[in-house]
Coordinates of C-alpha atoms in Angstrom, one line a residue:
Chain A
X19 CA 59.4 -133.7 1.9
X20 CA 63.1 -133.3 2.7
X21 CA 63.7 -130.1 4.7
X22 CA 67.0 -128.7 5.8
X23 CA 67.4 -126.6 8.7
X24 CA 70.4 -124.5 9.4
X25 CA 71.3 -123.7 12.8
X26 CA 70.9 -125.4 16.1
X27 CA 69.6 -123.0 18.3
X28 CA 66.0 -122.8 20.0
X29 CA 64.3 -121.9 16.9
X30 CA 66.1 -124.4 14.7
X31 CA 65.4 -127.3 17.4
X32 CA 61.7 -126.2 17.7
X33 CA 61.2 -126.2 13.8
X34 CA 62.8 -129.5 13.5
X35 CA 60.6 -130.7 16.4
X36 CA 57.3 -130.3 14.8
X37 CA 58.2 -130.3 10.9
X38 CA 60.1 -133.5 11.8
X39 CA 57.0 -135.3 12.4
X40 CA 55.6 -135.2 8.8
X41 CA 58.6 -134.4 7.0
X42 CA 62.4 -135.9 6.6
X43 CA 64.5 -133.1 8.5
X44 CA 68.2 -132.6 8.2
X45 CA 69.8 -130.1 10.7
X46 CA 72.8 -128.2 9.8
X47 CA 75.0 -127.0 12.8
X48 CA 77.8 -124.9 13.5
X49 CA 79.4 -127.7 15.8
X50 CA 80.2 -131.4 15.2
X51 CA 79.4 -132.2 18.7
X52 CA 75.8 -130.9 18.3
X53 CA 75.1 -132.7 14.6
X54 CA 76.5 -136.1 16.5
X55 CA 74.1 -135.8 19.5
X56 CA 71.4 -134.7 17.1
X57 CA 71.6 -137.5 14.7
X58 CA 72.2 -140.0 17.7
X59 CA 69.5 -139.1 19.7
X60 CA 67.1 -136.9 18.2
X61 CA 65.2 -133.6 19.0
X62 CA 63.6 -133.6 22.1
X63 CA 60.7 -131.1 22.7
X64 CA 59.6 -130.3 26.2
X65 CA 56.2 -129.3 26.3
X66 CA 54.0 -128.9 29.3
X67 CA 56.6 -131.1 31.3
X68 CA 56.1 -133.8 28.8
X69 CA 58.9 -134.7 26.4
X70 CA 58.8 -136.2 23.1
X71 CA 61.7 -137.3 20.7
X72 CA 61.6 -137.0 16.8
X73 CA 64.4 -138.5 14.7
X74 CA 66.4 -136.1 12.5
X75 CA 69.5 -136.4 10.3
X76 CA 72.0 -133.9 11.1
X77 CA 75.7 -133.0 10.1
X78 CA 78.0 -129.9 10.4
X79 CA 77.1 -126.9 8.1
X80 CA 80.9 -126.2 7.8
X81 CA 81.5 -129.0 5.0
X82 CA 77.4 -129.7 3.8
X83 CA 76.2 -129.7 0.3
X84 CA 72.5 -129.2 0.9
X85 CA 70.3 -131.1 -1.3
X86 CA 66.9 -130.5 0.4
X87 CA 64.5 -128.9 -2.1
X88 CA 63.5 -126.6 1.1
X89 CA 65.9 -125.0 3.7
X90 CA 65.0 -122.9 6.6
X91 CA 67.9 -120.6 7.6
X92 CA 67.3 -120.2 11.7
X93 CA 70.5 -118.5 12.6
X94 CA 70.6 -115.0 14.1
X95 CA 71.1 -112.1 11.6
X96 CA 74.5 -111.8 12.8
X97 CA 75.6 -115.0 11.6
X98 CA 74.2 -114.7 8.3
X99 CA 77.6 -113.8 7.2
X100 CA 79.2 -116.9 8.1
X101 CA 76.5 -118.6 5.7
X102 CA 77.0 -116.7 2.8
X103 CA 80.7 -117.3 3.0
X104 CA 79.3 -120.8 1.8
X105 CA 76.7 -119.7 -0.6
X106 CA 77.6 -122.4 -3.0
X107 CA 76.4 -124.9 -0.6
X108 CA 72.7 -123.6 -1.4
X109 CA 73.2 -124.3 -5.0
X110 CA 70.6 -127.3 -5.3
X111 CA 68.0 -125.7 -3.1
X112 CA 65.0 -124.4 -4.4
X113 CA 63.4 -122.7 -1.6
X114 CA 64.9 -120.9 1.3
X115 CA 63.1 -119.7 4.5
X116 CA 64.4 -116.9 6.5
X117 CA 63.1 -116.5 9.9
X118 CA 65.6 -113.8 11.2
X119 CA 64.3 -110.7 12.9
X120 CA 64.7 -107.2 11.5
X121 CA 64.3 -106.8 7.8
X122 CA 67.7 -105.7 6.3
X123 CA 68.9 -109.2 5.4
X124 CA 66.3 -109.9 3.1
X125 CA 67.1 -106.6 0.9
X126 CA 70.4 -108.2 -0.8
X127 CA 70.7 -111.8 -0.9
X128 CA 73.6 -113.7 -3.1
X129 CA 71.4 -116.2 -4.3
X130 CA 70.8 -117.9 -7.6
X131 CA 68.1 -116.7 -10.4
X132 CA 65.1 -118.8 -10.0
X133 CA 65.5 -119.7 -6.0
X134 CA 62.4 -118.9 -3.9
X135 CA 63.0 -116.7 -0.8
X136 CA 60.4 -116.7 1.8
X137 CA 60.4 -114.6 5.0
X138 CA 59.0 -116.3 8.3
X139 CA 58.1 -114.8 11.6
X140 CA 58.2 -117.1 14.4
X141 CA 56.1 -116.4 17.5
X142 CA 56.4 -119.1 19.9
X143 CA 58.4 -119.0 23.3
X144 CA 60.9 -121.5 23.2
X145 CA 64.5 -121.7 24.8
X146 CA 67.1 -124.3 24.2
X147 CA 67.7 -126.4 27.3
X148 CA 70.7 -128.3 25.8
X149 CA 71.9 -129.3 22.4
X150 CA 69.1 -131.4 21.4
X151 CA 66.5 -129.9 23.7
X152 CA 64.2 -127.3 23.1
X153 CA 61.6 -126.2 25.8
X154 CA 58.4 -124.8 24.0
X155 CA 56.8 -122.4 26.6
X156 CA 54.4 -120.4 24.8
X157 CA 52.5 -121.6 21.8
X158 CA 52.3 -119.0 18.7
X159 CA 52.8 -119.4 15.3
X160 CA 54.8 -119.4 12.1
X161 CA 54.0 -116.9 9.5
X162 CA 55.3 -117.0 6.1
X163 CA 55.2 -115.3 3.1
X164 CA 56.9 -115.2 -0.5
X165 CA 59.6 -112.6 -0.6
X166 CA 61.3 -113.5 -3.9
X167 CA 59.9 -116.1 -6.5
X168 CA 56.8 -118.3 -6.4
X169 CA 55.7 -120.6 -3.7
X170 CA 56.4 -123.9 -5.5
X171 CA 57.3 -126.8 -3.1
X172 CA 56.7 -124.6 -0.1
X173 CA 53.1 -125.0 -0.6
X174 CA 53.4 -128.3 1.3
X175 CA 54.4 -126.2 4.7
X176 CA 51.2 -126.4 6.2
X177 CA 50.1 -127.5 9.9
X178 CA 47.2 -128.6 11.5
X179 CA 48.7 -128.9 14.8
X180 CA 47.3 -126.4 17.4
X181 CA 50.6 -126.3 18.9
X182 CA 52.5 -125.2 15.8
X183 CA 50.1 -123.6 13.3
X184 CA 51.4 -122.4 10.2
X185 CA 49.7 -119.2 8.6
X186 CA 50.4 -117.6 4.9
X187 CA 50.0 -114.1 4.5
X188 CA 50.4 -112.2 1.2
X189 CA 51.9 -109.1 2.4
X190 CA 55.8 -109.9 3.7
X191 CA 56.5 -106.3 4.2
X192 CA 53.7 -106.0 6.6
X193 CA 54.6 -109.2 8.4
X194 CA 57.9 -108.3 9.2
X195 CA 57.3 -104.3 9.8
X196 CA 54.6 -105.9 12.5
X197 CA 57.4 -108.0 14.2
X198 CA 59.8 -105.4 13.8
X199 CA 58.1 -102.8 15.5
X200 CA 57.0 -104.9 18.5
X201 CA 60.7 -105.9 18.7
X202 CA 61.8 -102.3 18.6
X203 CA 59.6 -101.3 21.4
X204 CA 59.7 -104.4 23.9
X205 CA 63.2 -105.6 23.4
X206 CA 65.4 -102.8 24.4
X207 CA 62.9 -101.6 27.0
X208 CA 62.7 -104.7 28.9
X209 CA 66.5 -105.2 28.5
X210 CA 67.3 -101.9 29.8
X211 CA 64.8 -101.9 32.5
X212 CA 65.6 -105.7 33.3
X213 CA 61.7 -106.2 33.7
X214 CA 59.5 -108.6 32.1
X215 CA 57.1 -107.8 28.9
X216 CA 54.0 -107.2 31.3
X217 CA 55.9 -104.6 33.7
X218 CA 56.0 -102.3 30.4
X219 CA 52.3 -102.0 30.8
X220 CA 51.5 -102.2 34.4
X221 CA 54.4 -99.6 35.4
X222 CA 52.8 -96.1 34.5
X223 CA 56.0 -94.5 33.9
X224 CA 57.3 -97.6 31.8
X225 CA 54.2 -97.7 29.7
X226 CA 54.8 -94.0 29.0
X227 CA 58.6 -94.7 27.9
X228 CA 56.8 -97.2 25.6
X229 CA 54.9 -94.8 23.9
X230 CA 57.4 -92.2 23.7
X231 CA 59.7 -94.7 21.7
X232 CA 56.8 -96.0 19.9
X233 CA 56.2 -92.6 18.5
X234 CA 60.1 -92.7 17.4
X235 CA 59.7 -96.0 15.8
X236 CA 56.5 -95.2 13.8
X237 CA 58.1 -91.8 12.3
X238 CA 61.3 -93.8 11.5
X239 CA 59.2 -96.8 9.7
X240 CA 56.5 -94.2 8.5
X241 CA 54.1 -96.6 9.8
X242 CA 50.7 -96.5 7.8
X243 CA 48.4 -97.4 10.6
X244 CA 49.6 -96.4 14.0
X245 CA 46.8 -97.2 16.1
X246 CA 47.0 -100.8 14.8
X247 CA 50.5 -100.8 15.8
X248 CA 50.3 -99.6 19.1
X249 CA 47.4 -102.1 19.8
X250 CA 49.6 -104.9 18.6
X251 CA 52.2 -103.9 21.0
X252 CA 50.1 -103.5 23.9
X253 CA 48.3 -107.1 23.1
X254 CA 51.7 -108.6 22.9
X255 CA 53.1 -107.3 26.1
X256 CA 49.6 -108.6 27.9
X257 CA 50.0 -112.1 26.2
X258 CA 53.8 -112.5 27.1
X259 CA 53.2 -110.6 30.3
X260 CA 55.5 -113.1 32.4
X261 CA 57.9 -113.9 29.7
X262 CA 61.2 -112.0 29.5
X263 CA 62.4 -110.9 25.9
X264 CA 65.4 -112.5 24.0
X265 CA 67.1 -109.4 24.5
X266 CA 66.7 -109.2 28.2
X267 CA 67.8 -112.8 28.2
X268 CA 70.8 -112.4 25.7
X269 CA 72.0 -109.8 28.1
X270 CA 71.5 -111.7 31.3
X271 CA 73.3 -114.8 29.7
X272 CA 76.4 -112.3 28.3
X273 CA 75.3 -113.3 24.5
X274 CA 75.4 -110.8 21.9
X275 CA 71.8 -109.4 21.1
X276 CA 69.8 -108.7 18.1
X277 CA 70.1 -104.9 18.7
X278 CA 71.5 -104.3 15.0
X279 CA 69.0 -106.1 13.2
X280 CA 66.3 -104.4 15.0
X281 CA 67.0 -100.8 16.4
X282 CA 70.0 -100.6 13.9
X283 CA 67.7 -100.9 11.1
X284 CA 65.0 -98.7 12.6
X285 CA 67.7 -96.2 13.0
X286 CA 69.0 -96.5 9.5
X287 CA 65.3 -96.1 8.1
X288 CA 64.9 -93.0 10.0
X289 CA 67.9 -91.7 9.0
X290 CA 67.2 -92.1 5.2
X291 CA 63.9 -90.1 6.1
X292 CA 65.8 -87.5 7.7
X293 CA 63.9 -88.2 11.4
X294 CA 65.4 -87.2 14.5
X295 CA 65.5 -90.2 16.7
X296 CA 66.9 -89.5 20.0
X297 CA 65.5 -92.0 22.3
X298 CA 66.3 -94.8 19.4
X299 CA 70.0 -93.6 19.5
X300 CA 69.9 -93.1 23.2
X301 CA 68.5 -97.0 23.8
X302 CA 70.7 -98.4 20.7
X303 CA 73.9 -97.1 22.8
X304 CA 72.5 -98.7 26.2
X305 CA 72.2 -102.0 24.6
X306 CA 75.6 -101.7 22.6
X307 CA 77.2 -100.7 26.0
X308 CA 75.8 -103.5 28.1
X309 CA 76.8 -106.1 25.4
X310 CA 80.3 -104.8 25.8
X311 CA 80.1 -105.3 29.5
X312 CA 78.9 -108.4 29.3
X313 CA 81.8 -109.5 27.0
X314 CA 84.2 -107.9 29.4
X315 CA 82.7 -109.6 32.5
Chain B
X3 CA 79.9 -71.1 67.7
X4 CA 76.6 -73.2 68.4
X5 CA 75.5 -74.9 65.2
X6 CA 72.3 -76.9 64.8
X7 CA 72.3 -79.6 62.3
X8 CA 68.5 -81.0 61.2
X9 CA 68.7 -84.5 59.8
X10 CA 70.7 -87.5 60.6
X11 CA 71.5 -89.0 57.4
X12 CA 75.0 -89.1 55.9
X13 CA 75.7 -85.7 55.1
X14 CA 74.1 -84.5 58.4
X15 CA 76.4 -86.8 60.2
X16 CA 79.4 -85.8 58.3
X17 CA 78.7 -82.1 59.0
X18 CA 78.3 -82.8 62.8
X19 CA 81.6 -85.1 62.8
X20 CA 83.9 -82.2 61.5
X21 CA 81.9 -79.1 62.5
X22 CA 81.8 -80.7 65.9
X23 CA 85.7 -80.6 66.4
X24 CA 85.5 -76.8 66.9
X25 CA 81.8 -76.0 67.4
X26 CA 79.2 -76.8 69.7
X27 CA 76.8 -79.0 67.5
X28 CA 73.3 -80.0 68.3
X29 CA 71.6 -82.5 65.9
X30 CA 67.7 -82.9 65.1
X31 CA 66.7 -86.0 63.9
X32 CA 63.4 -87.7 62.7
X33 CA 63.5 -90.4 65.4
X34 CA 64.1 -90.4 68.9
X35 CA 66.0 -93.3 69.0
X36 CA 68.9 -91.7 67.1
X37 CA 68.9 -88.4 69.1
X38 CA 69.0 -90.8 72.0
X39 CA 72.0 -92.8 70.6
X40 CA 74.0 -89.7 69.2
X41 CA 73.5 -87.8 72.6
X42 CA 74.8 -90.6 74.7
X43 CA 77.7 -92.1 72.2
X44 CA 78.5 -89.0 69.6
X45 CA 79.0 -89.4 66.1
X46 CA 81.6 -91.9 64.8
X47 CA 83.7 -90.7 61.7
X48 CA 85.2 -93.7 60.1
X49 CA 88.0 -92.8 57.6
X50 CA 90.8 -94.6 56.1
X51 CA 89.9 -97.3 58.6
X52 CA 90.2 -95.1 61.6
X53 CA 87.4 -94.4 63.7
X54 CA 86.9 -91.1 65.9
X55 CA 84.1 -89.8 67.8
X56 CA 82.9 -86.3 68.5
X57 CA 80.5 -85.6 71.3
X58 CA 77.2 -83.9 70.0
X59 CA 73.8 -82.7 71.6
X60 CA 70.9 -84.5 69.9
X61 CA 66.9 -84.2 70.2
X62 CA 64.0 -85.4 67.9
X63 CA 63.0 -82.2 65.5
X64 CA 59.5 -82.7 65.9
X65 CA 59.1 -81.1 69.3
X66 CA 62.2 -78.8 69.3
X67 CA 62.7 -74.9 69.2
X68 CA 65.9 -74.5 67.7
X69 CA 68.0 -71.6 69.5
X70 CA 71.4 -71.8 67.6
X71 CA 72.2 -68.8 65.4
X72 CA 73.2 -71.0 62.5
X73 CA 71.6 -74.4 61.5
X74 CA 72.2 -76.7 58.8
X75 CA 69.2 -78.1 57.1
X76 CA 70.6 -81.4 55.8
X77 CA 67.4 -83.7 54.8
X78 CA 66.8 -84.5 51.3
X79 CA 64.7 -82.0 49.0
X80 CA 61.5 -84.5 49.3
X81 CA 61.8 -84.2 53.0
X82 CA 61.8 -80.5 53.4
X83 CA 57.9 -80.2 53.5
X84 CA 58.1 -81.8 56.6
X85 CA 60.5 -79.2 58.0
X86 CA 58.5 -76.4 57.0
X87 CA 55.4 -77.8 58.5
X88 CA 57.4 -76.5 61.4
X89 CA 58.9 -73.4 60.1
X90 CA 58.0 -71.6 63.6
X91 CA 60.9 -73.8 65.1
X92 CA 63.4 -71.8 63.2
X93 CA 62.3 -68.4 64.9
X94 CA 65.5 -67.9 66.7
X95 CA 67.7 -69.0 64.1
X96 CA 69.7 -66.1 62.3
X97 CA 71.1 -68.2 59.6
X98 CA 69.9 -71.2 57.5
X99 CA 72.2 -73.4 55.1
X100 CA 70.5 -75.8 53.0
X101 CA 72.7 -78.3 51.6
X102 CA 70.0 -79.9 49.0
X103 CA 70.3 -81.1 45.6
X104 CA 68.4 -79.1 43.0
X105 CA 67.7 -75.6 42.9
X106 CA 63.9 -75.0 43.4
X107 CA 63.8 -75.4 46.8
X108 CA 65.4 -72.0 47.4
X109 CA 62.9 -70.0 45.4
X110 CA 60.1 -69.8 47.8
X111 CA 61.2 -70.1 51.5
X112 CA 58.6 -69.7 54.1
X113 CA 61.3 -67.7 56.4
X114 CA 61.5 -64.5 58.5
X115 CA 62.6 -61.3 57.3
X116 CA 66.2 -60.6 58.3
X117 CA 67.2 -64.0 58.3
X118 CA 70.2 -65.0 56.1
X119 CA 69.9 -68.0 54.0
X120 CA 73.2 -69.8 52.4
X121 CA 73.4 -72.4 49.6
X122 CA 75.9 -75.3 50.2
X123 CA 77.2 -77.9 48.1
X124 CA 78.2 -81.0 49.6
X125 CA 80.8 -82.8 47.4
X126 CA 82.1 -85.4 49.7
X127 CA 81.7 -89.1 49.4
X128 CA 80.2 -90.6 52.3
X129 CA 77.4 -92.9 53.7
X130 CA 75.6 -93.8 56.9
X131 CA 76.9 -96.9 58.4
X132 CA 74.5 -97.1 61.3
X133 CA 72.5 -94.2 63.2
X134 CA 75.4 -92.8 64.5
X135 CA 78.4 -93.7 62.1
X136 CA 79.3 -92.0 59.1
X137 CA 82.2 -93.4 56.5
X138 CA 83.9 -90.7 54.7
X139 CA 85.2 -92.4 51.4
X140 CA 85.9 -89.3 49.3
X141 CA 87.3 -85.8 50.4
X142 CA 85.5 -83.5 48.6
X143 CA 84.8 -79.8 49.9
X144 CA 81.7 -77.8 51.4
X145 CA 81.0 -74.8 49.1
X146 CA 79.1 -72.2 50.5
X147 CA 77.5 -68.7 49.1
X148 CA 74.8 -66.5 50.2
X149 CA 71.8 -66.9 48.8
X150 CA 69.5 -64.3 50.6
X151 CA 70.6 -61.7 53.4
X152 CA 74.1 -60.9 54.6
X153 CA 76.8 -63.4 55.7
X154 CA 76.7 -62.5 59.3
X155 CA 77.7 -65.3 61.9
X156 CA 78.3 -67.9 59.0
X157 CA 81.8 -66.0 58.4
X158 CA 82.8 -68.1 61.3
X159 CA 82.6 -71.0 59.0
X160 CA 85.9 -72.0 58.0
X161 CA 88.1 -75.0 58.0
X162 CA 91.8 -75.6 57.5
X163 CA 91.1 -79.4 57.9
X164 CA 92.4 -81.0 54.5
X165 CA 89.8 -83.3 55.1
X166 CA 86.8 -81.2 55.0
X167 CA 87.7 -77.8 53.5
X168 CA 85.4 -75.1 53.4
X169 CA 85.0 -72.9 50.3
X170 CA 83.0 -69.9 49.9
X171 CA 81.8 -68.3 46.7
X172 CA 80.0 -65.4 45.7
X173 CA 78.0 -66.7 42.6
X174 CA 75.4 -69.3 44.5
X175 CA 73.5 -69.6 41.4
X176 CA 76.4 -70.8 39.3
X177 CA 77.6 -73.0 42.4
X178 CA 74.4 -74.8 42.5
X179 CA 73.8 -75.2 38.6
X180 CA 77.2 -76.6 38.6
X181 CA 76.4 -79.4 40.9
X182 CA 72.8 -79.7 39.2
X183 CA 74.2 -80.2 35.7
X184 CA 76.7 -83.0 37.2
X185 CA 73.7 -84.6 39.1
X186 CA 71.5 -84.6 36.4
X187 CA 73.8 -86.4 33.8
X188 CA 75.7 -88.7 36.1
X189 CA 72.9 -90.0 38.7
X190 CA 70.0 -91.0 36.6
X191 CA 72.7 -92.5 33.8
X192 CA 74.5 -94.7 36.5
X193 CA 71.3 -95.7 38.2
X194 CA 69.5 -96.7 34.9
X195 CA 72.4 -98.6 33.7
X196 CA 73.5 -99.9 36.9
X197 CA 77.4 -99.0 36.7
X198 CA 79.6 -96.9 38.4
X199 CA 80.6 -93.4 37.6
X200 CA 83.7 -94.5 35.8
X201 CA 81.8 -96.6 33.5
X202 CA 80.2 -93.4 31.7
X203 CA 83.6 -92.6 30.5
X204 CA 85.1 -96.1 29.7
X205 CA 82.4 -97.6 27.9
X206 CA 82.1 -95.7 24.7
X207 CA 78.5 -96.2 23.8
X208 CA 77.7 -95.2 27.5
X209 CA 80.0 -91.9 26.9
X210 CA 77.7 -91.2 23.8
X211 CA 74.5 -91.5 25.9
X212 CA 76.1 -89.0 28.5
X213 CA 76.7 -86.6 25.7
X214 CA 73.2 -86.8 24.2
X215 CA 72.0 -86.2 27.9
X216 CA 74.1 -83.2 28.4
X217 CA 73.1 -81.9 25.4
X218 CA 69.7 -81.6 26.6
X219 CA 70.2 -80.8 30.0
X220 CA 72.7 -77.3 28.5
X221 CA 69.6 -76.4 26.7
X222 CA 67.0 -76.9 29.2
X223 CA 69.3 -74.6 31.9
X224 CA 70.6 -72.4 28.9
X225 CA 74.0 -72.8 30.1
X226 CA 76.5 -70.0 29.5
X227 CA 79.7 -72.2 29.2
X228 CA 79.3 -75.4 27.7
X229 CA 82.4 -76.4 27.3
X230 CA 83.4 -75.7 31.1
X231 CA 80.2 -77.7 32.3
X232 CA 81.0 -80.9 30.4
X233 CA 84.6 -80.9 31.3
X234 CA 83.4 -80.6 35.0
X235 CA 81.0 -83.8 34.2
X236 CA 84.1 -85.8 32.9
X237 CA 86.5 -84.4 35.7
X238 CA 83.9 -85.7 38.1
X239 CA 83.5 -89.1 36.6
X240 CA 87.0 -89.7 36.3
X241 CA 87.6 -88.4 40.0
X242 CA 85.1 -90.7 41.3
X243 CA 85.5 -93.3 38.7
X244 CA 85.0 -96.1 41.4
X245 CA 82.1 -94.4 43.3
X246 CA 78.4 -95.5 42.7
X247 CA 75.9 -92.3 42.6
X248 CA 73.8 -91.3 45.4
X249 CA 70.9 -92.4 42.7
X250 CA 72.2 -95.6 42.3
X251 CA 72.5 -96.5 45.8
X252 CA 68.8 -95.3 46.6
X253 CA 67.4 -97.6 44.0
X254 CA 69.6 -100.4 45.0
X255 CA 68.3 -99.8 48.5
X256 CA 64.9 -99.5 47.8
X257 CA 65.2 -95.9 48.8
X258 CA 63.6 -92.9 47.2
X259 CA 65.7 -91.0 44.7
X260 CA 66.4 -87.4 44.4
X261 CA 65.0 -87.4 40.8
X262 CA 62.1 -85.0 41.2
X263 CA 64.8 -82.1 42.8
X264 CA 67.3 -83.2 39.8
X265 CA 65.7 -84.0 36.7
X266 CA 62.3 -82.8 37.4
X267 CA 63.6 -79.7 38.0
X268 CA 65.7 -79.8 34.7
X269 CA 62.4 -80.6 32.8
X270 CA 60.5 -78.0 34.5
X271 CA 63.1 -75.3 33.4
X272 CA 63.0 -76.9 30.0
X273 CA 59.5 -76.6 29.6
X274 CA 59.5 -72.9 30.5
X275 CA 62.0 -72.4 28.0
X276 CA 60.1 -74.3 25.2
X277 CA 62.8 -76.8 24.7
X278 CA 61.9 -80.5 23.8
X279 CA 63.5 -82.8 26.1
X280 CA 62.7 -86.3 24.8
X281 CA 65.9 -88.1 26.6
X282 CA 65.5 -86.4 30.1
X283 CA 61.5 -87.2 30.1
X284 CA 62.5 -90.6 29.1
X285 CA 65.3 -91.1 32.1
X286 CA 62.7 -89.5 34.2
X287 CA 60.1 -92.1 33.6
X288 CA 62.8 -94.9 34.0
X289 CA 63.9 -93.7 37.3
X290 CA 60.1 -93.0 38.5
X291 CA 59.3 -96.5 37.4
X292 CA 62.1 -98.1 39.0
X293 CA 61.4 -96.1 42.2
X294 CA 57.8 -97.8 42.1
X295 CA 59.1 -101.0 41.5
X296 CA 61.4 -100.9 44.5
X297 CA 58.6 -99.7 46.9
X298 CA 56.4 -102.8 45.6
X299 CA 59.2 -105.3 46.4

């Protein structure tokens, strides 16, 4: 199958590196230089010290008309506006897969009648070494669910690669909420305290902060199964103990964070439910403030 | 007048450097080496690039019988237990001046009938360069008030030195609460966010955090004049914009902080009043966690 991937960040490169083995992948990047490099040299995947290369086609998104039946949109949520400014470019695409963190971006999509929308959750550890190289540090999975429409071509998205499993689930909402809850608790805390994920379990007062924050998140989102949600968070902290969260890394590198898509969304939901969320509001300000400082510096 | 000063930290040295000009000062230190150095070379005061030296007497606290009529206790609140373990050593002292942050330590003092207890608030910027040298970076004032007993000998504590003014006030409680409120808001926030005092005003989301935290502090302490208290905080942030709070510095140097005496006390007061204090509890954990980490490292 022909697959398009919009976005040349760590997630876009990771998808291209694995999907490109069995599919004909075209990457759509923001910068011409990156597209050129990818088209000429392919995507490089570093895993356990070995590097493999996969050939892809690539071009800048800015002037492309996408003609793949299935396209992954792998930009950050705050870059979606730039994508929608060219919504017409997706006219010929039958299935779009959104892999952003957060949930709000899937509520109102400027798309065509008949298009299938999938939601995806990427739970791999990966970072971008350079414009064509992604380092795959932690094997997780890609989870997919239908958000709007019927599955169609996307049925072909399967993988028996143990380094890149693909899992289909029925309940898109539960899938996204699960990820949101984990992100809403682990990301801002590790970014604020400047610690790795494991420290939230190991340092007793940090674990208490995590419980306090979780208590607000579960109220804001009216979580059905609190116990299960809490255990998921603890499980992920333990499994990724040595990792630094994406929000930690974003701040460390002076990049914009996904705080709006994550805590901003939770805050909105809580406000709509009339729940008081002092800690979430406080943390939201802390990360916003740090973002501003990094941009200054 | 003969004056004793227990504690050879920045505050103890600063008091000795200024009071030693007009009084006969004896310093009581924890370590013999510091006492020796002070006795032999005096206290050095660095101010605006110039260093002046004042001769003092000095000895280790551990085996001293204090015989000055007036003694400053200038150790951190968490070191008071070590002082009280030798409460007998103060038998001949008529007036004790406590200059700790917080308030709880003055509620139950193991002292003799007839002794006068003063509370003092030191609002100078100062840090200890070495065992005998204090750097005076910001001129503030020493404020004194009678806590128990009658003023007596302490009346002599006056200063017309513009670099070291002494102010007497009647309302000890208001004096201590004023300082506590400022410390409870500025110290933990700057320590957590790792910024100087001015950033709390300059960065809009940080200012919002400050307002959120203040809102809990004023409820916990049932502040009478909120407006005045808030303006004091803003004023001090502005006046000390380039300074880093003592709690920030303590964490940066892997030292224990005064979080128990400051937010711990506010938390206690709030609990006694039945006020919910999510942010204070959260910040308390954050600083406790960071303290533990520094000790590990």
